[in-house]
């Protein structure tokens, strides 16, 4: 007959971290794994002891993760007058090789600072196990970035990851590893390897620039707006003739607010105004997109387009508007799309009619900067296309 496994009586208290017998726990504390002694402590003292346990777990994990360093730095700063904050600072100093002599330590003056100096070592000259640990850290952090951002790290983002891995390695192994050509090759090779693995697993991963693209036409790339577009947008939206519907050219503050509004729409709805970029020249020449709106008290989605007047009469607005309408039907599953146009804005009316939109009344009012603005209302339905 097989022997039964011997049961281990007792629990680890999650406050003090000590293993205690079942008799040391009672009532609700037993269920929560908090011993009688710790239950009697003030709540703030219990919380501080739990933070000390977190600090210990983070400091002695090998290798330490980025989150562990962040926890130590956060607690050292936020709880600097509590035991947990002091403990976190001690662990940071220990990990970084910082010697902080106690007050009144007469021997402290005899220490030679050279003891704590570490010679620089190029990555290619590090021990094999250290290089392996760095490669694994790079893989973990680059893969985590790709999962979180949904695009491949490049430029500064990739450099930040590579720098962090160096810092983590130096802190963990008490080294002063410095990047060399071999390390830079490892970073690039790691990215290529992970991209290949993602694609082999049937998962699509793009560069940052590719991830911004929403749709394309024969002549245009239609992509999400970024903060780097501020200058180009200001040059276009600063023209009163372009911003006719708003009755004035936008200043820098208004363009920034406009861009932030699109970011908010991207987050909430998944769409908004998008940048129109010429395929052959990479030049931003306007915007087009879809926006949630309220028309005569009812929720609706509207089509909008703004084009630099230097590119009028070339069919770009019609091309972009038609593609956005198709996107609304095919990708968003919308059955109808509206467009509000000032009665005097003949070019915009022509664009709406060219893509099959029909007049269906008028907006009661649109208020901008406190002014009432009547608009004609045009509508397109999927059944009409």
Short mmCIF file of C-alpha atoms in Angstrom, two decimals:
data_model
loop_
_atom_site.label_atom_id
_atom_site.label_comp_id
_atom_site.label_asym_id
_atom_site.label_seq_id
_atom_site.Cartn_x
_atom_site.Cartn_y
_atom_site.Cartn_z
CA UNK A 1 0.00 0.00 0.00
CA UNK A 2 1.43 3.34 -1.01
CA UNK A 3 2.35 5.65 1.81
CA UNK A 4 0.32 8.79 2.16
CA UNK A 5 2.25 11.99 1.83
CA UNK A 6 2.82 13.67 5.13
CA UNK A 7 0.89 16.88 5.46
CA UNK A 8 2.83 19.95 6.42
CA UNK A 9 0.95 21.76 9.15
CA UNK A 10 0.96 25.51 9.26
CA UNK A 11 1.39 28.37 6.80
CA UNK A 12 3.70 31.18 5.88
CA UNK A 13 2.32 34.45 7.20
CA UNK A 14 2.09 36.84 4.27
CA UNK A 15 2.82 39.80 6.55
CA UNK A 16 5.93 38.75 8.48
CA UNK A 17 6.91 35.95 6.07
CA UNK A 18 7.49 33.42 8.87
CA UNK A 19 6.27 29.81 8.77
CA UNK A 20 3.99 29.23 11.75
CA UNK A 21 1.77 26.42 13.02
CA UNK A 22 -1.96 26.32 12.38
CA UNK A 23 -2.52 27.35 15.99
CA UNK A 24 -0.86 30.69 15.21
CA UNK A 25 -3.67 31.53 12.78
CA UNK A 26 -7.31 32.07 13.64
CA UNK A 27 -10.61 33.17 12.09
CA UNK A 28 -10.39 35.45 9.08
CA UNK A 29 -6.63 35.68 9.56
CA UNK A 30 -6.33 31.94 8.98
CA UNK A 31 -8.09 32.21 5.64
CA UNK A 32 -5.92 35.17 4.68
CA UNK A 33 -2.72 33.53 5.98
CA UNK A 34 -2.06 36.31 8.49
CA UNK A 35 -0.88 35.16 11.91
CA UNK A 36 -2.46 36.36 15.19
CA UNK A 37 0.58 38.45 16.02
CA UNK A 38 0.50 40.33 12.74
CA UNK A 39 -3.29 40.76 12.91
CA UNK A 40 -2.81 42.80 16.07
CA UNK A 41 -0.47 45.25 14.32
CA UNK A 42 -1.72 48.58 12.91
CA UNK A 43 -2.76 48.38 9.26
CA UNK A 44 -0.01 50.74 8.06
CA UNK A 45 2.61 48.60 9.80
CA UNK A 46 1.19 45.46 8.19
CA UNK A 47 1.36 47.13 4.78
CA UNK A 48 4.97 48.20 5.37
CA UNK A 49 5.98 44.66 6.35
CA UNK A 50 4.35 43.31 3.18
CA UNK A 51 6.31 45.85 1.13
CA UNK A 52 9.49 44.62 2.82
CA UNK A 53 8.63 41.11 1.62
CA UNK A 54 8.13 42.44 -1.92
CA UNK A 55 11.49 44.22 -1.75
CA UNK A 56 13.22 41.03 -0.64
CA UNK A 57 11.61 38.97 -3.41
CA UNK A 58 12.53 41.56 -6.05
CA UNK A 59 16.10 42.12 -4.85
CA UNK A 60 17.01 38.44 -4.71
CA UNK A 61 15.40 37.30 -7.95
CA UNK A 62 18.02 36.25 -10.51
CA UNK A 63 18.28 37.73 -12.94
CA UNK A 64 16.36 40.77 -11.79
CA UNK A 65 13.68 41.98 -14.19
CA UNK A 66 13.00 45.57 -15.17
CA UNK A 67 9.86 45.51 -12.97
CA UNK A 68 11.99 44.51 -9.96
CA UNK A 69 14.28 47.51 -10.36
CA UNK A 70 11.29 49.78 -10.82
CA UNK A 71 9.68 48.44 -7.63
CA UNK A 72 12.86 49.04 -5.60
CA UNK A 73 13.26 52.57 -6.96
CA UNK A 74 9.57 53.35 -6.38
CA UNK A 75 9.54 52.12 -2.76
CA UNK A 76 12.89 53.76 -1.95
CA UNK A 77 11.46 57.11 -3.05
CA UNK A 78 7.82 56.82 -1.96
CA UNK A 79 8.40 55.21 1.46
CA UNK A 80 11.83 56.66 2.27
CA UNK A 81 10.83 57.30 5.92
CA UNK A 82 9.41 53.79 6.43
CA UNK A 83 11.25 50.53 6.95
CA UNK A 84 10.31 49.27 3.50
CA UNK A 85 11.72 52.39 1.81
CA UNK A 86 15.00 52.17 3.73
CA UNK A 87 15.24 48.44 2.93
CA UNK A 88 14.61 49.15 -0.76
CA UNK A 89 17.36 51.81 -0.79
CA UNK A 90 19.79 49.41 0.92
CA UNK A 91 19.07 46.77 -1.73
CA UNK A 92 19.59 49.33 -4.52
CA UNK A 93 22.90 50.43 -3.00
CA UNK A 94 24.01 46.81 -2.60
CA UNK A 95 23.08 45.92 -6.17
CA UNK A 96 24.83 48.96 -7.56
CA UNK A 97 27.94 48.46 -5.46
CA UNK A 98 27.48 51.68 -3.50
CA UNK A 99 29.12 51.74 -0.09
CA UNK A 100 27.24 53.94 2.38
CA UNK A 101 29.20 53.96 5.68
CA UNK A 102 27.26 54.22 8.90
CA UNK A 103 27.49 57.45 10.82
CA UNK A 104 30.48 57.48 13.17
CA UNK A 105 32.26 54.65 11.35
CA UNK A 106 35.92 55.62 11.87
CA UNK A 107 37.15 52.93 9.50
CA UNK A 108 35.10 54.30 6.61
CA UNK A 109 37.74 56.93 5.82
CA UNK A 110 40.31 54.23 5.31
CA UNK A 111 38.42 52.69 2.40
CA UNK A 112 39.96 53.37 -0.96
CA UNK A 113 37.40 54.33 -3.58
CA UNK A 114 39.38 52.32 -6.13
CA UNK A 115 38.06 49.15 -4.49
CA UNK A 116 34.69 49.88 -6.05
CA UNK A 117 35.99 50.65 -9.52
CA UNK A 118 35.20 47.99 -12.12
CA UNK A 119 37.10 47.73 -15.37
CA UNK A 120 35.14 48.12 -18.59
CA UNK A 121 34.69 44.88 -20.53
CA UNK A 122 33.48 44.74 -24.16
CA UNK A 123 30.50 42.46 -24.68
CA UNK A 124 32.51 40.09 -26.89
CA UNK A 125 34.98 39.47 -24.03
CA UNK A 126 32.38 38.59 -21.39
CA UNK A 127 32.01 35.05 -20.06
CA UNK A 128 29.74 32.81 -22.14
CA UNK A 129 27.11 32.47 -19.39
CA UNK A 130 26.92 36.27 -19.07
CA UNK A 131 26.46 36.71 -22.83
CA UNK A 132 23.76 34.01 -22.76
CA UNK A 133 21.93 35.80 -19.95
CA UNK A 134 22.06 39.05 -21.93
CA UNK A 135 20.73 37.36 -25.05
CA UNK A 136 17.81 35.92 -23.07
CA UNK A 137 17.06 39.32 -21.51
CA UNK A 138 17.08 40.92 -24.96
CA UNK A 139 14.71 38.25 -26.29
CA UNK A 140 12.32 38.67 -23.34
CA UNK A 141 12.23 42.46 -23.49
CA UNK A 142 12.00 42.79 -27.28
CA UNK A 143 9.26 40.15 -27.40
CA UNK A 144 7.39 41.90 -24.57
CA UNK A 145 7.65 45.19 -26.46
CA UNK A 146 6.28 43.60 -29.63
CA UNK A 147 3.37 42.04 -27.73
CA UNK A 148 2.51 45.31 -25.97
CA UNK A 149 3.04 47.75 -28.86
CA UNK A 150 2.12 45.41 -31.73
CA UNK A 151 5.05 46.59 -33.84
CA UNK A 152 8.81 45.99 -34.10
CA UNK A 153 11.08 48.17 -31.92
CA UNK A 154 13.38 50.44 -33.92
CA UNK A 155 15.61 53.46 -33.39
CA UNK A 156 15.44 54.97 -29.91
CA UNK A 157 12.99 52.35 -28.60
CA UNK A 158 15.33 49.50 -29.56
CA UNK A 159 18.33 51.41 -28.19
CA UNK A 160 16.50 51.90 -24.87
CA UNK A 161 15.96 48.14 -24.58
CA UNK A 162 19.60 47.41 -25.45
CA UNK A 163 20.81 49.99 -22.89
CA UNK A 164 18.52 48.60 -20.21
CA UNK A 165 19.86 45.05 -20.74
CA UNK A 166 23.41 46.38 -20.31
CA UNK A 167 22.44 48.18 -17.09
CA UNK A 168 20.66 45.12 -15.75
CA UNK A 169 23.66 42.91 -16.53
CA UNK A 170 26.11 45.31 -14.93
CA UNK A 171 23.99 45.62 -11.77
CA UNK A 172 23.41 41.88 -11.48
CA UNK A 173 26.93 40.65 -12.19
CA UNK A 174 28.83 43.66 -10.78
CA UNK A 175 30.31 44.32 -14.21
CA UNK A 176 30.88 47.27 -16.47
CA UNK A 177 30.02 45.68 -19.79
CA UNK A 178 30.16 48.06 -22.73
CA UNK A 179 28.53 47.62 -26.14
CA UNK A 180 30.67 46.70 -29.13
CA UNK A 181 29.97 45.54 -32.68
CA UNK A 182 29.22 42.02 -31.42
CA UNK A 183 26.55 43.36 -29.05
CA UNK A 184 24.98 45.53 -31.73
CA UNK A 185 24.86 42.50 -34.05
CA UNK A 186 23.23 40.47 -31.26
CA UNK A 187 20.51 43.13 -30.84
CA UNK A 188 19.76 43.20 -34.59
CA UNK A 189 19.89 39.41 -34.88
CA UNK A 190 17.51 39.04 -31.92
CA UNK A 191 14.96 41.32 -33.59
CA UNK A 192 15.22 39.40 -36.87
CA UNK A 193 14.90 36.06 -35.08
CA UNK A 194 11.80 37.12 -33.14
CA UNK A 195 10.14 38.60 -36.23
CA UNK A 196 10.74 35.31 -38.06
CA UNK A 197 9.30 33.32 -35.13
CA UNK A 198 6.20 35.51 -35.06
CA UNK A 199 5.65 35.07 -38.80
CA UNK A 200 6.33 31.32 -38.59
CA UNK A 201 3.61 31.16 -35.91
CA UNK A 202 1.19 32.91 -38.25
CA UNK A 203 1.23 36.24 -36.36
CA UNK A 204 1.62 39.50 -38.26
CA UNK A 205 4.12 42.02 -36.90
CA UNK A 206 4.99 45.30 -38.60
CA UNK A 207 7.43 48.15 -38.30
CA UNK A 208 6.16 51.28 -36.57
CA UNK A 209 5.65 53.06 -39.91
CA UNK A 210 3.76 50.07 -41.33
CA UNK A 211 1.59 49.85 -38.21
CA UNK A 212 0.30 53.39 -38.80
CA UNK A 213 -1.11 52.59 -42.26
CA UNK A 214 -4.88 52.16 -42.21
CA UNK A 215 -5.53 51.91 -45.97
CA UNK A 216 -4.11 52.85 -49.36
CA UNK A 217 -5.26 54.05 -52.76
CA UNK A 218 -3.46 54.10 -56.09
CA UNK A 219 -1.68 57.36 -55.20
CA UNK A 220 -2.12 57.76 -51.44
CA UNK A 221 -1.14 56.16 -48.17
CA UNK A 222 -3.83 56.87 -45.56
CA UNK A 223 -2.34 56.48 -42.11
CA UNK A 224 -2.77 57.56 -38.51
CA UNK A 225 -1.54 61.01 -37.57
CA UNK A 226 1.51 61.28 -35.28
CA UNK A 227 3.00 64.18 -33.32
CA UNK A 228 5.75 64.41 -35.93
CA UNK A 229 3.07 65.61 -38.37
CA UNK A 230 2.46 68.81 -36.38
CA UNK A 231 4.60 71.00 -38.65
CA UNK A 232 3.06 69.72 -41.89
CA UNK A 233 -0.46 70.00 -40.48
CA UNK A 234 0.14 73.55 -39.27
CA UNK A 235 1.36 74.55 -42.75
CA UNK A 236 -1.90 73.24 -44.24
CA UNK A 237 -4.42 74.08 -41.51
CA UNK A 238 -2.96 77.53 -41.00
CA UNK A 239 -4.40 78.58 -44.39
CA UNK A 240 -7.84 80.25 -44.13
CA UNK A 241 -8.75 79.07 -47.64
CA UNK A 242 -8.15 75.43 -46.59
CA UNK A 243 -10.04 75.79 -43.29
CA UNK A 244 -12.94 77.53 -45.01
CA UNK A 245 -15.56 75.59 -43.04
CA UNK A 246 -14.06 76.87 -39.76
CA UNK A 247 -13.84 80.43 -41.12
CA UNK A 248 -10.20 80.94 -40.06
CA UNK A 249 -6.76 79.37 -40.31
CA UNK A 250 -5.66 77.39 -37.27
CA UNK A 251 -2.79 78.52 -35.04
CA UNK A 252 -0.29 76.15 -33.41
CA UNK A 253 -2.42 75.64 -30.27
CA UNK A 254 -5.52 74.80 -32.32
CA UNK A 255 -3.58 72.30 -34.47
CA UNK A 256 -2.21 70.64 -31.32
CA UNK A 257 -5.74 70.37 -29.89
CA UNK A 258 -6.93 68.94 -33.23
CA UNK A 259 -4.18 66.30 -33.20
CA UNK A 260 -4.95 65.36 -29.58
CA UNK A 261 -8.62 65.01 -30.53
CA UNK A 262 -7.67 62.50 -33.24
CA UNK A 263 -5.53 60.53 -30.77
CA UNK A 264 -8.53 60.38 -28.44
CA UNK A 265 -10.73 59.17 -31.32
CA UNK A 266 -8.18 56.49 -32.26
CA UNK A 267 -8.22 55.20 -28.68
CA UNK A 268 -12.01 55.31 -28.21
CA UNK A 269 -13.35 54.48 -31.65
CA UNK A 270 -10.40 53.11 -33.63
CA UNK A 271 -10.70 55.83 -36.27
CA UNK A 272 -10.78 59.61 -36.81
CA UNK A 273 -9.11 61.95 -39.28
CA UNK A 274 -6.13 60.23 -40.96
CA UNK A 275 -3.12 61.73 -42.74
CA UNK A 276 -3.05 61.64 -46.56
CA UNK A 277 0.48 60.99 -47.83
CA UNK A 278 1.60 60.89 -51.47
CA UNK A 279 3.07 57.48 -52.26
CA UNK A 280 5.61 58.77 -54.76
CA UNK A 281 6.99 61.62 -52.62
CA UNK A 282 6.09 60.78 -49.02
CA UNK A 283 4.56 64.24 -48.59
CA UNK A 284 1.59 64.86 -46.29
CA UNK A 285 -1.03 66.79 -48.31
CA UNK A 286 -4.16 66.66 -46.15
CA UNK A 287 -6.49 64.56 -44.03
CA UNK A 288 -9.55 62.39 -44.47
CA UNK A 289 -11.42 60.07 -42.18
CA UNK A 290 -14.48 59.12 -40.18
CA UNK A 291 -15.79 60.63 -36.95
CA UNK A 292 -18.57 59.73 -34.55
CA UNK A 293 -21.03 62.60 -34.37
CA UNK A 294 -24.53 63.63 -33.31
CA UNK A 295 -26.82 64.89 -36.09
CA UNK A 296 -30.19 66.34 -35.14
CA UNK A 297 -30.05 64.47 -31.85
CA UNK A 298 -29.10 61.08 -33.31
CA UNK A 299 -25.75 59.29 -33.23
CA UNK A 300 -24.02 59.02 -36.61
CA UNK A 301 -20.66 58.55 -38.29
CA UNK A 302 -19.48 61.35 -40.56
CA UNK A 303 -16.96 61.49 -43.38
CA UNK A 304 -14.57 64.43 -43.48
CA UNK A 305 -11.74 65.57 -45.75
CA UNK A 306 -9.28 68.48 -45.71
CA UNK A 307 -6.79 68.99 -48.54
CA UNK A 308 -3.93 71.45 -48.98
CA UNK A 309 -5.07 73.94 -51.64
CA UNK A 310 -1.76 73.41 -53.48
CA UNK A 311 -3.15 69.94 -54.40
CA UNK A 312 -6.73 70.85 -55.30
CA UNK A 313 -8.17 69.83 -58.69
CA UNK A 314 -6.13 66.61 -58.86
CA UNK A 315 -8.78 64.21 -57.57
CA UNK A 316 -6.97 63.46 -54.30
CA UNK A 317 -9.93 64.40 -52.03
CA UNK A 318 -12.33 62.24 -54.06
CA UNK A 319 -9.85 59.35 -54.08
CA UNK A 320 -9.36 59.52 -50.29
CA UNK A 321 -13.07 60.04 -49.52
CA UNK A 322 -14.10 57.07 -51.67
CA UNK A 323 -11.55 54.82 -49.92
CA UNK A 324 -12.71 55.98 -46.47
CA UNK A 325 -16.30 55.19 -47.42
CA UNK A 326 -15.29 51.69 -48.49
CA UNK A 327 -13.40 51.29 -45.20
CA UNK A 328 -16.57 52.29 -43.30
CA UNK A 329 -18.55 49.56 -45.03
CA UNK A 330 -16.02 46.75 -45.25
CA UNK A 331 -13.95 47.19 -42.10
CA UNK A 332 -16.32 48.94 -39.68
CA UNK A 333 -19.52 47.28 -40.87
CA UNK A 334 -21.41 50.57 -41.13
CA UNK A 335 -24.59 50.75 -43.20
CA UNK A 336 -24.66 54.52 -43.64
CA UNK A 337 -22.26 57.46 -43.48
CA UNK A 338 -23.05 61.16 -43.40
CA UNK A 339 -21.17 64.28 -44.46
CA UNK A 340 -21.86 67.82 -43.20
CA UNK A 341 -20.92 70.55 -45.69
CA UNK A 342 -21.28 74.33 -45.59
CA UNK A 343 -23.78 75.43 -48.30
CA UNK A 344 -21.20 77.70 -49.95
CA UNK A 345 -18.51 75.00 -50.06
CA UNK A 346 -19.06 73.90 -53.67
CA UNK A 347 -15.79 71.85 -54.01
CA UNK A 348 -16.68 69.68 -50.99
CA UNK A 349 -20.20 69.17 -52.30
CA UNK A 350 -18.73 67.98 -55.63
CA UNK A 351 -16.54 65.45 -53.79
CA UNK A 352 -19.54 64.10 -51.84
CA UNK A 353 -21.60 63.75 -55.01
CA UNK A 354 -18.70 62.13 -56.88
CA UNK A 355 -18.56 59.27 -54.35
CA UNK A 356 -22.33 58.70 -54.51
CA UNK A 357 -23.56 60.65 -51.49
CA UNK A 358 -27.03 62.20 -51.74
CA UNK A 359 -28.47 65.33 -50.05
CA UNK A 360 -30.79 64.40 -47.20
CA UNK A 361 -31.58 67.61 -45.36
CA UNK A 362 -29.54 69.88 -43.17
CA UNK A 363 -27.91 70.10 -39.82
CA UNK A 364 -29.81 72.22 -37.40
CA UNK A 365 -26.60 73.97 -36.28
CA UNK A 366 -22.96 73.26 -35.62
CA UNK A 367 -21.46 75.57 -33.04
CA UNK A 368 -17.77 76.40 -33.36
CA UNK A 369 -16.21 79.09 -31.19
CA UNK A 370 -19.72 80.13 -30.16
CA UNK A 371 -20.98 80.68 -33.70
CA UNK A 372 -23.91 78.91 -35.32
CA UNK A 373 -23.01 77.29 -38.64
CA UNK A 374 -25.75 75.77 -40.83
CA UNK A 375 -24.62 72.74 -42.83
CA UNK A 376 -26.12 70.73 -45.64
CA UNK A 377 -26.35 67.04 -44.91
CA UNK A 378 -25.27 64.34 -47.38
CA UNK A 379 -25.69 60.62 -46.89
CA UNK A 380 -24.30 57.42 -48.39
CA UNK A 381 -25.78 53.97 -47.77
CA UNK A 382 -24.08 50.66 -48.42
CA UNK A 383 -27.08 49.49 -50.48
CA UNK A 384 -26.56 52.51 -52.77
CA UNK A 385 -22.97 51.58 -53.64
#
